[in-house]
Coordinates of C-alpha atoms in Angstrom, one line a residue:
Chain A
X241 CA 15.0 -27.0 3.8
X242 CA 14.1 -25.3 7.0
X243 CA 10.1 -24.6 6.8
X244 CA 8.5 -21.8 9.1
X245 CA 4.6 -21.7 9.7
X246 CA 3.4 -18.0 8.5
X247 CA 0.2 -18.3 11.1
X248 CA -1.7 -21.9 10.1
X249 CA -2.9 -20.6 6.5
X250 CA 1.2 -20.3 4.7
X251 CA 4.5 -21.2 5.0
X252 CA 7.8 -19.2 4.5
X253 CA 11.3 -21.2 3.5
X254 CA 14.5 -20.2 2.3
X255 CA 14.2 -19.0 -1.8
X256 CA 15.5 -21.8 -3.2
X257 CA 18.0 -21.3 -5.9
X258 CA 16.8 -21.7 -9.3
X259 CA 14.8 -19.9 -12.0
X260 CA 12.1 -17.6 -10.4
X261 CA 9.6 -19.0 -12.4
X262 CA 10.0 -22.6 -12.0
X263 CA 9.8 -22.3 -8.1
X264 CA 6.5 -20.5 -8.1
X265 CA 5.6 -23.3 -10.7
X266 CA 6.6 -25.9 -8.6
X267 CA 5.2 -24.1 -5.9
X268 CA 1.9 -23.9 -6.9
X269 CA 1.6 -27.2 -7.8
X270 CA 1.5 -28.6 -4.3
X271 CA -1.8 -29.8 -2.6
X272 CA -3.4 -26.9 -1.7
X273 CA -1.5 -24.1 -2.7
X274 CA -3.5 -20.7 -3.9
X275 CA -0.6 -18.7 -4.6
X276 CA 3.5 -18.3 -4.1
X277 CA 5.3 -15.2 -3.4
X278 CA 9.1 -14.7 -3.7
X279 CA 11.7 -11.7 -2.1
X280 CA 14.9 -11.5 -2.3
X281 CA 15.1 -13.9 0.6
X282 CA 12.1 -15.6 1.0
X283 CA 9.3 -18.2 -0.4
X284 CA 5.7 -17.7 1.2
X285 CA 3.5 -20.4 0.2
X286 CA -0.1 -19.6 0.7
X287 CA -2.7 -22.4 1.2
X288 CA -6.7 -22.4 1.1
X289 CA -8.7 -21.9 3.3
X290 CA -10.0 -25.6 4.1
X291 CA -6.5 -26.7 3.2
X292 CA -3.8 -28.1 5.7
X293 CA -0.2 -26.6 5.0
X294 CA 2.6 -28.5 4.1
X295 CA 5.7 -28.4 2.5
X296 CA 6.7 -30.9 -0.3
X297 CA 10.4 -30.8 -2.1
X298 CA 11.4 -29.3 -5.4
X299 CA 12.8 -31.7 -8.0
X300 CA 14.0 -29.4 -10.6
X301 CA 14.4 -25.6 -10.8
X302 CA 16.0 -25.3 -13.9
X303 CA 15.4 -22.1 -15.7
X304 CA 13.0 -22.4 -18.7
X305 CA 14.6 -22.6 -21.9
X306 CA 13.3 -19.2 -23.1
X307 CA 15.9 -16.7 -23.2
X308 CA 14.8 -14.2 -20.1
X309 CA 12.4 -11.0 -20.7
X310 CA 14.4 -8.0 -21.3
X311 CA 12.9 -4.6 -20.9
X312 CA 14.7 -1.7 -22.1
X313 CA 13.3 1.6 -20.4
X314 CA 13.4 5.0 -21.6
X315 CA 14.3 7.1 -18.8
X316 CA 14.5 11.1 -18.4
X317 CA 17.2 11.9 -15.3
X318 CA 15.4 14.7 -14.2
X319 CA 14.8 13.2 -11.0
X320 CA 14.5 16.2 -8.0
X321 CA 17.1 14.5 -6.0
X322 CA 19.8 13.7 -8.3
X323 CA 21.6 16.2 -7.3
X324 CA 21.8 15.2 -3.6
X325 CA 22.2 11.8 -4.6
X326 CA 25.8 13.5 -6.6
X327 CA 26.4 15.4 -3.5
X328 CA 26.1 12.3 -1.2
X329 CA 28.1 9.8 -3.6
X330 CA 30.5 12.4 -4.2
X331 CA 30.4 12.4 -8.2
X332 CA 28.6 14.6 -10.9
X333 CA 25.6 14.2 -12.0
X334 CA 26.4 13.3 -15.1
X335 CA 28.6 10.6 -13.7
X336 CA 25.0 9.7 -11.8
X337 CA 23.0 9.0 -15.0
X338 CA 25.6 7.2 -16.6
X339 CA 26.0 5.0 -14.1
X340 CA 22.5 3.9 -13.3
X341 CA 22.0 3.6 -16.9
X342 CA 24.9 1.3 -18.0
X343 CA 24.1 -1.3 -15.4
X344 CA 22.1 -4.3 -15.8
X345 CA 19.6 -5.3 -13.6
X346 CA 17.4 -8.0 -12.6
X347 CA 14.0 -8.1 -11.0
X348 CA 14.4 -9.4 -7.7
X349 CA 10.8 -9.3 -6.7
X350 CA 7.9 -7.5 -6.7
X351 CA 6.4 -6.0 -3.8
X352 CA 5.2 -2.6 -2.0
X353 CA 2.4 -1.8 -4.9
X354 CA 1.4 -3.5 -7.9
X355 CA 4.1 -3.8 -10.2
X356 CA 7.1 -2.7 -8.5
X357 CA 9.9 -4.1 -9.2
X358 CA 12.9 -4.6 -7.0
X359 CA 15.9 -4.0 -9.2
X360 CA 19.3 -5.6 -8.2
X361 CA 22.4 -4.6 -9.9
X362 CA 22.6 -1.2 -8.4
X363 CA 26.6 0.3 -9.1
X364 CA 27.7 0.3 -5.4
X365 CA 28.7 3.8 -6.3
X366 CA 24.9 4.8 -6.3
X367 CA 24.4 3.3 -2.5
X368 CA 22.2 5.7 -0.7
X369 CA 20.0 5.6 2.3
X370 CA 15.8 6.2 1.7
X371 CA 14.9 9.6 2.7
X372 CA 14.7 10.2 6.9
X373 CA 11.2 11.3 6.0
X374 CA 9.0 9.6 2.9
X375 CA 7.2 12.0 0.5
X376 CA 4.0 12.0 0.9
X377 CA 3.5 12.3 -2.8
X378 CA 5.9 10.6 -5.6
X379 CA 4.5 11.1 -9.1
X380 CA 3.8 8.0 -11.1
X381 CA 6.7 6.6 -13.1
X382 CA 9.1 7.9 -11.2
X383 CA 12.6 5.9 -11.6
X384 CA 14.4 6.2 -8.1
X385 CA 17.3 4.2 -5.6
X386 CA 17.4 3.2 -2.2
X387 CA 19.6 0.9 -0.6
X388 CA 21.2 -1.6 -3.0
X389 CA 18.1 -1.4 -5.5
X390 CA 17.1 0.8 -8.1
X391 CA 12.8 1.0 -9.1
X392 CA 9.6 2.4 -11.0
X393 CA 6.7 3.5 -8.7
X394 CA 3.7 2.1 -10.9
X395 CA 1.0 4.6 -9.1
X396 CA 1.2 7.8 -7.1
X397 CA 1.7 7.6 -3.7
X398 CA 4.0 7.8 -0.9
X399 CA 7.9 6.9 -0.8
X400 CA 10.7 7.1 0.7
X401 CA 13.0 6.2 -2.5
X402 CA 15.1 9.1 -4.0
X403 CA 14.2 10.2 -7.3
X404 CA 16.9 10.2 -10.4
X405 CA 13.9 10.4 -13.0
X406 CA 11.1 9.2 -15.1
X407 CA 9.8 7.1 -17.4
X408 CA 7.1 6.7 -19.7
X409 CA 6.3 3.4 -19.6
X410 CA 3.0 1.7 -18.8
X411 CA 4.5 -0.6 -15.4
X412 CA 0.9 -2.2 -14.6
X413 CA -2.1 -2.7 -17.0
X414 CA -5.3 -4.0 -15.6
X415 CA -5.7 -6.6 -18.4
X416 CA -1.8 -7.9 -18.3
X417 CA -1.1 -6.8 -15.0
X418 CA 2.5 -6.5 -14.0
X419 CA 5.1 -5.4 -17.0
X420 CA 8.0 -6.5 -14.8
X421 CA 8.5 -10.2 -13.3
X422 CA 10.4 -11.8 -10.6
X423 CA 13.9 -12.6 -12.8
X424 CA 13.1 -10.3 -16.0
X425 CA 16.0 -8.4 -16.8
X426 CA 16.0 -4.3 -17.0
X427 CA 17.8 -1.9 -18.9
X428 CA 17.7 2.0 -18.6
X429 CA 17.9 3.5 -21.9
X430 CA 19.2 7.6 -21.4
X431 CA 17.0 10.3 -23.7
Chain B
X245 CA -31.5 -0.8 -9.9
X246 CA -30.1 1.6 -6.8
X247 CA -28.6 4.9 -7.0
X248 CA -27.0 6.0 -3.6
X249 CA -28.2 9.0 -2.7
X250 CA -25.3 9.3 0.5
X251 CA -22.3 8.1 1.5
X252 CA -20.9 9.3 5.4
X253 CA -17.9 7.4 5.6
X254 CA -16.0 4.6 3.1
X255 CA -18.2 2.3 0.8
X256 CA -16.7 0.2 -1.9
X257 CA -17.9 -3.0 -3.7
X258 CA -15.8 -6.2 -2.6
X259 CA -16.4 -10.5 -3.5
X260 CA -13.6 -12.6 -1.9
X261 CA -11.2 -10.9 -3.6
X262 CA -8.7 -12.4 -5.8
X263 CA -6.0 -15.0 -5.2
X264 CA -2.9 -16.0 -7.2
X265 CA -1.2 -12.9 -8.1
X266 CA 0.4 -11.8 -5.1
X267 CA 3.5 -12.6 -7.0
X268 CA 2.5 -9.7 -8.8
X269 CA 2.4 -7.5 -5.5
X270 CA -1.4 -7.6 -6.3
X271 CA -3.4 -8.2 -2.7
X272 CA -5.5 -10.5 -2.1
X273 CA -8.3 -7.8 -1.5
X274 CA -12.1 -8.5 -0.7
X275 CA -14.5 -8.4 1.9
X276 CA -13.0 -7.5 5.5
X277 CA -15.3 -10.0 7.3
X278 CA -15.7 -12.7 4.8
X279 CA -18.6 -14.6 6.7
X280 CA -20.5 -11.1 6.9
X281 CA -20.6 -11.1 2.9
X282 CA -21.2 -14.7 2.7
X283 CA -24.2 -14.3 4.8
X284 CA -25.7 -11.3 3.4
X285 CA -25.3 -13.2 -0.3
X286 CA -26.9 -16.2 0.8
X287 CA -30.3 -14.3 2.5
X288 CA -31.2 -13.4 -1.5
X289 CA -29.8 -16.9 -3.2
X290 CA -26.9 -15.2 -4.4
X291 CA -23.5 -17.7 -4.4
X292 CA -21.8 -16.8 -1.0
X293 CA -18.7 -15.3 -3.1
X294 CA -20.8 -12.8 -4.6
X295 CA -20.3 -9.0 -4.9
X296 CA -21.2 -6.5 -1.9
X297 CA -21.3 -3.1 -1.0
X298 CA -18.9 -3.0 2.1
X299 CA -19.9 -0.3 4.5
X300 CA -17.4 1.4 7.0
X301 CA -20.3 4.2 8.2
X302 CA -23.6 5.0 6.9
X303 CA -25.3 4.5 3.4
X304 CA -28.4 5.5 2.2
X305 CA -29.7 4.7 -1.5
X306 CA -33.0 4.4 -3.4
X307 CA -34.1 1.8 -5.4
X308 CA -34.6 2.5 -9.3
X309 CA -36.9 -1.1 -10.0
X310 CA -38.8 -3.3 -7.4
X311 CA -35.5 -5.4 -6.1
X312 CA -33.9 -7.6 -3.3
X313 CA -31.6 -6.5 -1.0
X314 CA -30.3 -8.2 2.6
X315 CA -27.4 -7.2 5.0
X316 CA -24.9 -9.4 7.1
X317 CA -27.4 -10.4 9.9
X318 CA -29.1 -12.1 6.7
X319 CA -32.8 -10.0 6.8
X320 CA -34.0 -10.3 3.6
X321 CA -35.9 -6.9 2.6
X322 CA -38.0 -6.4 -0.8
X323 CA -37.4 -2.9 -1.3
X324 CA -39.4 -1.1 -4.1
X325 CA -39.0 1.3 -6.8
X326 CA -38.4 4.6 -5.3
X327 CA -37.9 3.0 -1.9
X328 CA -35.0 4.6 0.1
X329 CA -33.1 2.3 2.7
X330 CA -30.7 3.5 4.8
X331 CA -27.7 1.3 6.3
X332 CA -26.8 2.6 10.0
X333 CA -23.5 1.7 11.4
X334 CA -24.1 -1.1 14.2
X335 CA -22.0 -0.7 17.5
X336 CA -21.3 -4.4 17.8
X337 CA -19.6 -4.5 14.1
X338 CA -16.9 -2.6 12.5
X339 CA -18.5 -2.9 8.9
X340 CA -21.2 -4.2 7.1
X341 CA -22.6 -5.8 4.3
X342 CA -25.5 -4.9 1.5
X343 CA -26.2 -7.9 -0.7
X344 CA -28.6 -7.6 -4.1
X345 CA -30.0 -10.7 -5.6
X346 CA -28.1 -11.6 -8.4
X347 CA -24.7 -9.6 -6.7
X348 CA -24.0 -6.2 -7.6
X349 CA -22.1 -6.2 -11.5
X350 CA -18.7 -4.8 -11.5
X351 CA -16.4 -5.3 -14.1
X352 CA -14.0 -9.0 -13.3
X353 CA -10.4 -7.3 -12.7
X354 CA -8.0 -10.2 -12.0
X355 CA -11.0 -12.5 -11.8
X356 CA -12.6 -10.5 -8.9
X357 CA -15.0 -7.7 -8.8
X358 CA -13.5 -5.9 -5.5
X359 CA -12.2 -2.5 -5.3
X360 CA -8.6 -1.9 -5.3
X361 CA -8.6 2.2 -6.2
X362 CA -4.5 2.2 -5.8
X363 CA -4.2 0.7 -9.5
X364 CA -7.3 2.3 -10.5
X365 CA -9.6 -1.6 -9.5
X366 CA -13.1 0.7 -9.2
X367 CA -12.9 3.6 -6.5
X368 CA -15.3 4.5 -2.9
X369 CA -18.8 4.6 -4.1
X370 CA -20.2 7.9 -4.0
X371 CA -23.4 9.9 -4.0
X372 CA -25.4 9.4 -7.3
X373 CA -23.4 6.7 -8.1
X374 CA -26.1 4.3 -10.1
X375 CA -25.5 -0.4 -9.9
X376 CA -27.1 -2.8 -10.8
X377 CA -27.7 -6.6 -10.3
X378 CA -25.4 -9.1 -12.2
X379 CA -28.3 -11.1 -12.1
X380 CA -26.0 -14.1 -11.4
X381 CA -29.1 -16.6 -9.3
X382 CA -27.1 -19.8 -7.3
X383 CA -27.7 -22.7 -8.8
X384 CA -28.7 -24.6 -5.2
X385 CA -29.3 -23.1 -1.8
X386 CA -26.5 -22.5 0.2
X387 CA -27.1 -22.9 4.5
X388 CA -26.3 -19.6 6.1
X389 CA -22.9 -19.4 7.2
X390 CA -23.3 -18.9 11.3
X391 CA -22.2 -16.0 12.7
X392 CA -18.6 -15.0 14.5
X393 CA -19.6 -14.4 18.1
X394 CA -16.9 -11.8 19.7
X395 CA -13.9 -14.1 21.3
X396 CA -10.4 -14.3 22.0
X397 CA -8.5 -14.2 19.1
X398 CA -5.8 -16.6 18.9
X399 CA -1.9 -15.9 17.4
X400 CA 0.4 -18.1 16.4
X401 CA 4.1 -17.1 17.3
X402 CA 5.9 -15.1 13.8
X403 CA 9.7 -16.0 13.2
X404 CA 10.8 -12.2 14.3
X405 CA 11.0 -10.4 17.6
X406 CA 10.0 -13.7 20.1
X407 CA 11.1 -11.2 23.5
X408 CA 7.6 -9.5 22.2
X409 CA 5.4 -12.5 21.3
X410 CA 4.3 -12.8 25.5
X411 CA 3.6 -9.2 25.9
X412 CA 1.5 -8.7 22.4
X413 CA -0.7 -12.3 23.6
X414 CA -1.3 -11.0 26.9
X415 CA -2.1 -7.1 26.9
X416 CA -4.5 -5.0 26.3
X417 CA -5.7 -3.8 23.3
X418 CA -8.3 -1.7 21.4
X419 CA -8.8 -1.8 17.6
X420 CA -7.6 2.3 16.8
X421 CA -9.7 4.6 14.8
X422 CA -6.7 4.9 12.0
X423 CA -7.4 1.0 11.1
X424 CA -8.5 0.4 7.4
X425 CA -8.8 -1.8 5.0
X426 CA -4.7 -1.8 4.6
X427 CA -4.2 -2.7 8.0
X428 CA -5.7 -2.5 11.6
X429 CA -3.6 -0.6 14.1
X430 CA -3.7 -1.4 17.9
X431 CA -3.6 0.7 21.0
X432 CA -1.8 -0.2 23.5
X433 CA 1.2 -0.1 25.7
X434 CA 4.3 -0.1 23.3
X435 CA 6.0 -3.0 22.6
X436 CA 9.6 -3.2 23.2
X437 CA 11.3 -5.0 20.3
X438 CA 14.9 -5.6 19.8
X439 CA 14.3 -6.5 16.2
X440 CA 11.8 -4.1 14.1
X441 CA 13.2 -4.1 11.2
X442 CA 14.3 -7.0 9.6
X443 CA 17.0 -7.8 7.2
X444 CA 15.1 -8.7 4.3
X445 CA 11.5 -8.1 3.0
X446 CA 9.6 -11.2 3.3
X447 CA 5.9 -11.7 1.5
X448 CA 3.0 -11.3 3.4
X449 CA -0.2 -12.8 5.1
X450 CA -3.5 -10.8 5.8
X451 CA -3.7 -11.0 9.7
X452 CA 0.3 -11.1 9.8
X453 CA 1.1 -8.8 12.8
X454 CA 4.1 -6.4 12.2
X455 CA 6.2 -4.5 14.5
X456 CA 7.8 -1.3 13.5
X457 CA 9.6 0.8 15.4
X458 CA 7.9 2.8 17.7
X459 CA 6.3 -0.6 19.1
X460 CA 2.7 -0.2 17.8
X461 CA 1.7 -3.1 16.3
X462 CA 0.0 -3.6 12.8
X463 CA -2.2 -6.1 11.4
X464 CA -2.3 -6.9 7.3
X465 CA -5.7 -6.3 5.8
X466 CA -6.5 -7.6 2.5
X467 CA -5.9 -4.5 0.8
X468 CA -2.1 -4.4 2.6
X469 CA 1.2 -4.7 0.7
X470 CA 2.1 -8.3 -0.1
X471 CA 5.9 -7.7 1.3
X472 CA 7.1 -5.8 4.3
X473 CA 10.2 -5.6 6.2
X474 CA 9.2 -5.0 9.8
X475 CA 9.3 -7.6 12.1
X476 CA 6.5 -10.3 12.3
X477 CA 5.3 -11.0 15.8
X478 CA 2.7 -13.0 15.2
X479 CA 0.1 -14.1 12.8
X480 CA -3.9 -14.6 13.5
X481 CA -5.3 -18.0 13.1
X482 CA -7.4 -18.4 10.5
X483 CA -10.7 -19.7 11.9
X484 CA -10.3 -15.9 13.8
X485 CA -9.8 -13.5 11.1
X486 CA -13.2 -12.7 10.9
X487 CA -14.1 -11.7 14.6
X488 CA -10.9 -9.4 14.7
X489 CA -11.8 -7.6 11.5
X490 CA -15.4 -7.5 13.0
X491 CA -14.2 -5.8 16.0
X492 CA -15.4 -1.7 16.0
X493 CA -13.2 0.6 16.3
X494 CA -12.1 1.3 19.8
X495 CA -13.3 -1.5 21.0
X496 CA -11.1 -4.5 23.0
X497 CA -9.7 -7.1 21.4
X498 CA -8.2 -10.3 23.4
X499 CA -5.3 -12.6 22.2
X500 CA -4.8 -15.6 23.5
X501 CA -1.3 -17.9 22.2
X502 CA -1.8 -20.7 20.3
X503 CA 1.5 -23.1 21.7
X504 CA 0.5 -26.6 19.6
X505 CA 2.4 -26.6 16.6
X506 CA -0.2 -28.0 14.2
X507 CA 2.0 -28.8 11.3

């Protein structure tokens, strides 16, 4: 396991393969570790303050026993750029919606604002490239692609995501925080 | 206790800020100059973690009952009832501090009481905007942390863009005007990077410097995304944090390369 020093306060490996949850377990559980943060690619390990970093090894990442979370989320494609995102793809728009909505996807990781989920699973057919200029403004709830992943903005705010629709679901509560986690699995239910 | 009475500029309340859920994309948040709050809290017996108005600007507010206030150079004031003070901005630090014995009462969000307004954490104080004390006394006396005297800050090399890693330790820079509590921007020459963006997100560190495109580089604040995909240069050490946040706006800020691998 190749360790990299993130300045003298973290370190960053390879994600190991395993269950999501048991790394940031196992993770945390090392002298001196405050928090653990996974991407698609990466571990960061953060240590405290008064604490000296250093990697130990994982013994086992099994997933947990519990089946994984499953969300299914109501969507309404009425995103503004479903149409371009037809256009560019080359298919209807129907064809568009019942694509993104018959695949299933996994959370990644979260990242970019509180509660926003990285979706893999994304039909290839859907591919697109973020917009060559973000919006300065993308209204909460808003389902959207870019790139090989599909996602919920949990707040208002800027983004360079195209937009297919919206949902009503509650993404991040104050009391529970995030809805989605690192390795739940997400469905997109048409209405 | 103390209703402001105005606000030119950004105030917001801020502890240390909460750690654990950055899994969550949830920052770490809190105060900007951590020893600044610590030193403020511990002038009126409050634990050093406590709850602070963080000032980027100038603050005035009146007191509502006879109370105890002190700021970051730790000058414990008695102010009372119907007393205004007024916190000025001070050229030699890029925000201060307001402690009230007992630390000012916010709701615990995540097990902190700083502001966060992006998921609705609190929002910027404004005029006529009433707190009050949590009345939460330290049980002992805590020594006054010492102050951060203005050095050279110094990086540790990032795993992204090394060709830049030289030229970011050794030029000039000033702390620009856009900086906030996201991330501190500096002014410079460009970098030239063959590598700005990188493959893959990776999670973040506050003080991790990033490299978009365009060669201006970026510092994480505490209130910056936990994952980013630009290239990481460089990260500050930690013992440093503080006299780089402390830096104003325009002002110089020296690097110097940390080469000793220490782990």
């Amino acid at each position: 396991m190749k360790v990299e020093r993130l300045g003298d306060g973290a370190l960053r490996m390879r994600r190991p393969p395993g269950h999501p949850d048991a790394i940031l377990a196992a993770a945390r559980a090392w002298a001196g570790v405050v928090d653990a943060v996974l991407t698609e690619a990466w571990l960061v390990v953060h240590f405290a303050d008064d604490a000296e970093p250093a990697a130990q090894t994982f013994d086992s990442l099994d997933a947990p026993t519990t089946p994984p979370r499953t969300h299914d989320i109501p969507v309404t494609y009425d995103g503004a750029d479903l149409d371009d995102v037809a256009t560019t793809c080359g298919i209807l728009r129907a064809r568009v919606v019942e694509l993104h909505s018959r695949a299933n996807y996994t959370v990644l990781f979260v990242g970019f604002m509180p509660g926003f989920a990285y979706l893999g699973g994304l039909p290839p057919e859907l591919e697109v490239a973020r917009l060559p200029s973000p919006r300065t403004r993308i209204p909460k709830n808003a389902v959207a692609i870019a790139g090989p992943y599909t996602g919920i903005y949990p707040f208002e705010g800027p983004g360079g995501w195209r937009l297919v629709g919206r949902t009503d679901v509650t993404l991040f509560d104050l009391e529970r925080g995030a809805l989605l986690r690192t390795g739940d699995r997400v469905r997109f239910v048409p209405r | 206790m103390i209703v402001i009475r105005k606000i030119v500029g950004v105030a917001t309340l801020q502890d240390l800020g909460r750690v654990g859920f950055a899994s969550q994309a949830i920052p770490r948040g809190g105060a900007l100059v951590r020893g600044s709050l610590r030193r403020a809290n511990v002038a009126v017996g409050n634990a050093p973690g406590a709850a602070c108005i963080e000032i980027f600007g100038r603050m005035t507010l009146e007191a509502t009952a006879d109370i105890t206030l002190a700021t970051e150079r730790g000058d414990r004031s008695p102010l009372r009832a119907g007393a205004s003070l007024t916190i000025e901005p001070d050229a030699s630090t890029r925000v201060r501090y307001l402690a009230i014995a007992g630390g000012f009462d916010a709701p615990l969000v995540f097990g902190s009481r700083s502001t966060f307004a992006l998921c609705g954490i609190g929002r910027a104080l404004r005029s006529g905007d009433t707190l009050k004390s949590a009345n939460e006394h330290a049980s002992t006396a805590w020594p006054p942390p010492s102050s951060q005297p203005s050095r050279t800050i110094r990086l540790i090399a990032g795993p992204d863009a090394r060709e830049c890693f030289d030229a970011l330790a050794t030029s000039s820079w000033k702390i620009a005007p856009s900086s906030d509590r996201t991330g501190t921007r500096l002014d410079g020459a460009p970098l030239a990077s063959t590598t700005t963006d990188t493959l893959h997100s990776s999670p973040t560190v506050v003080g991790m410097i990033q490299l978009p495109a365009g060669g201006a580089p970026i510092v994480i604040g505490p209130d910056g995304p936990t994952t980013g995909g630009y290239a990481i240069v460089a990260v500050i050490v930690r013992a440093d944090l503080d006299a780089f946040h402390a830096t104003a706006l325009g002002a110089p800020v020296r690097f110097a390369r940390v080469d000793a691998v220490l782990c």
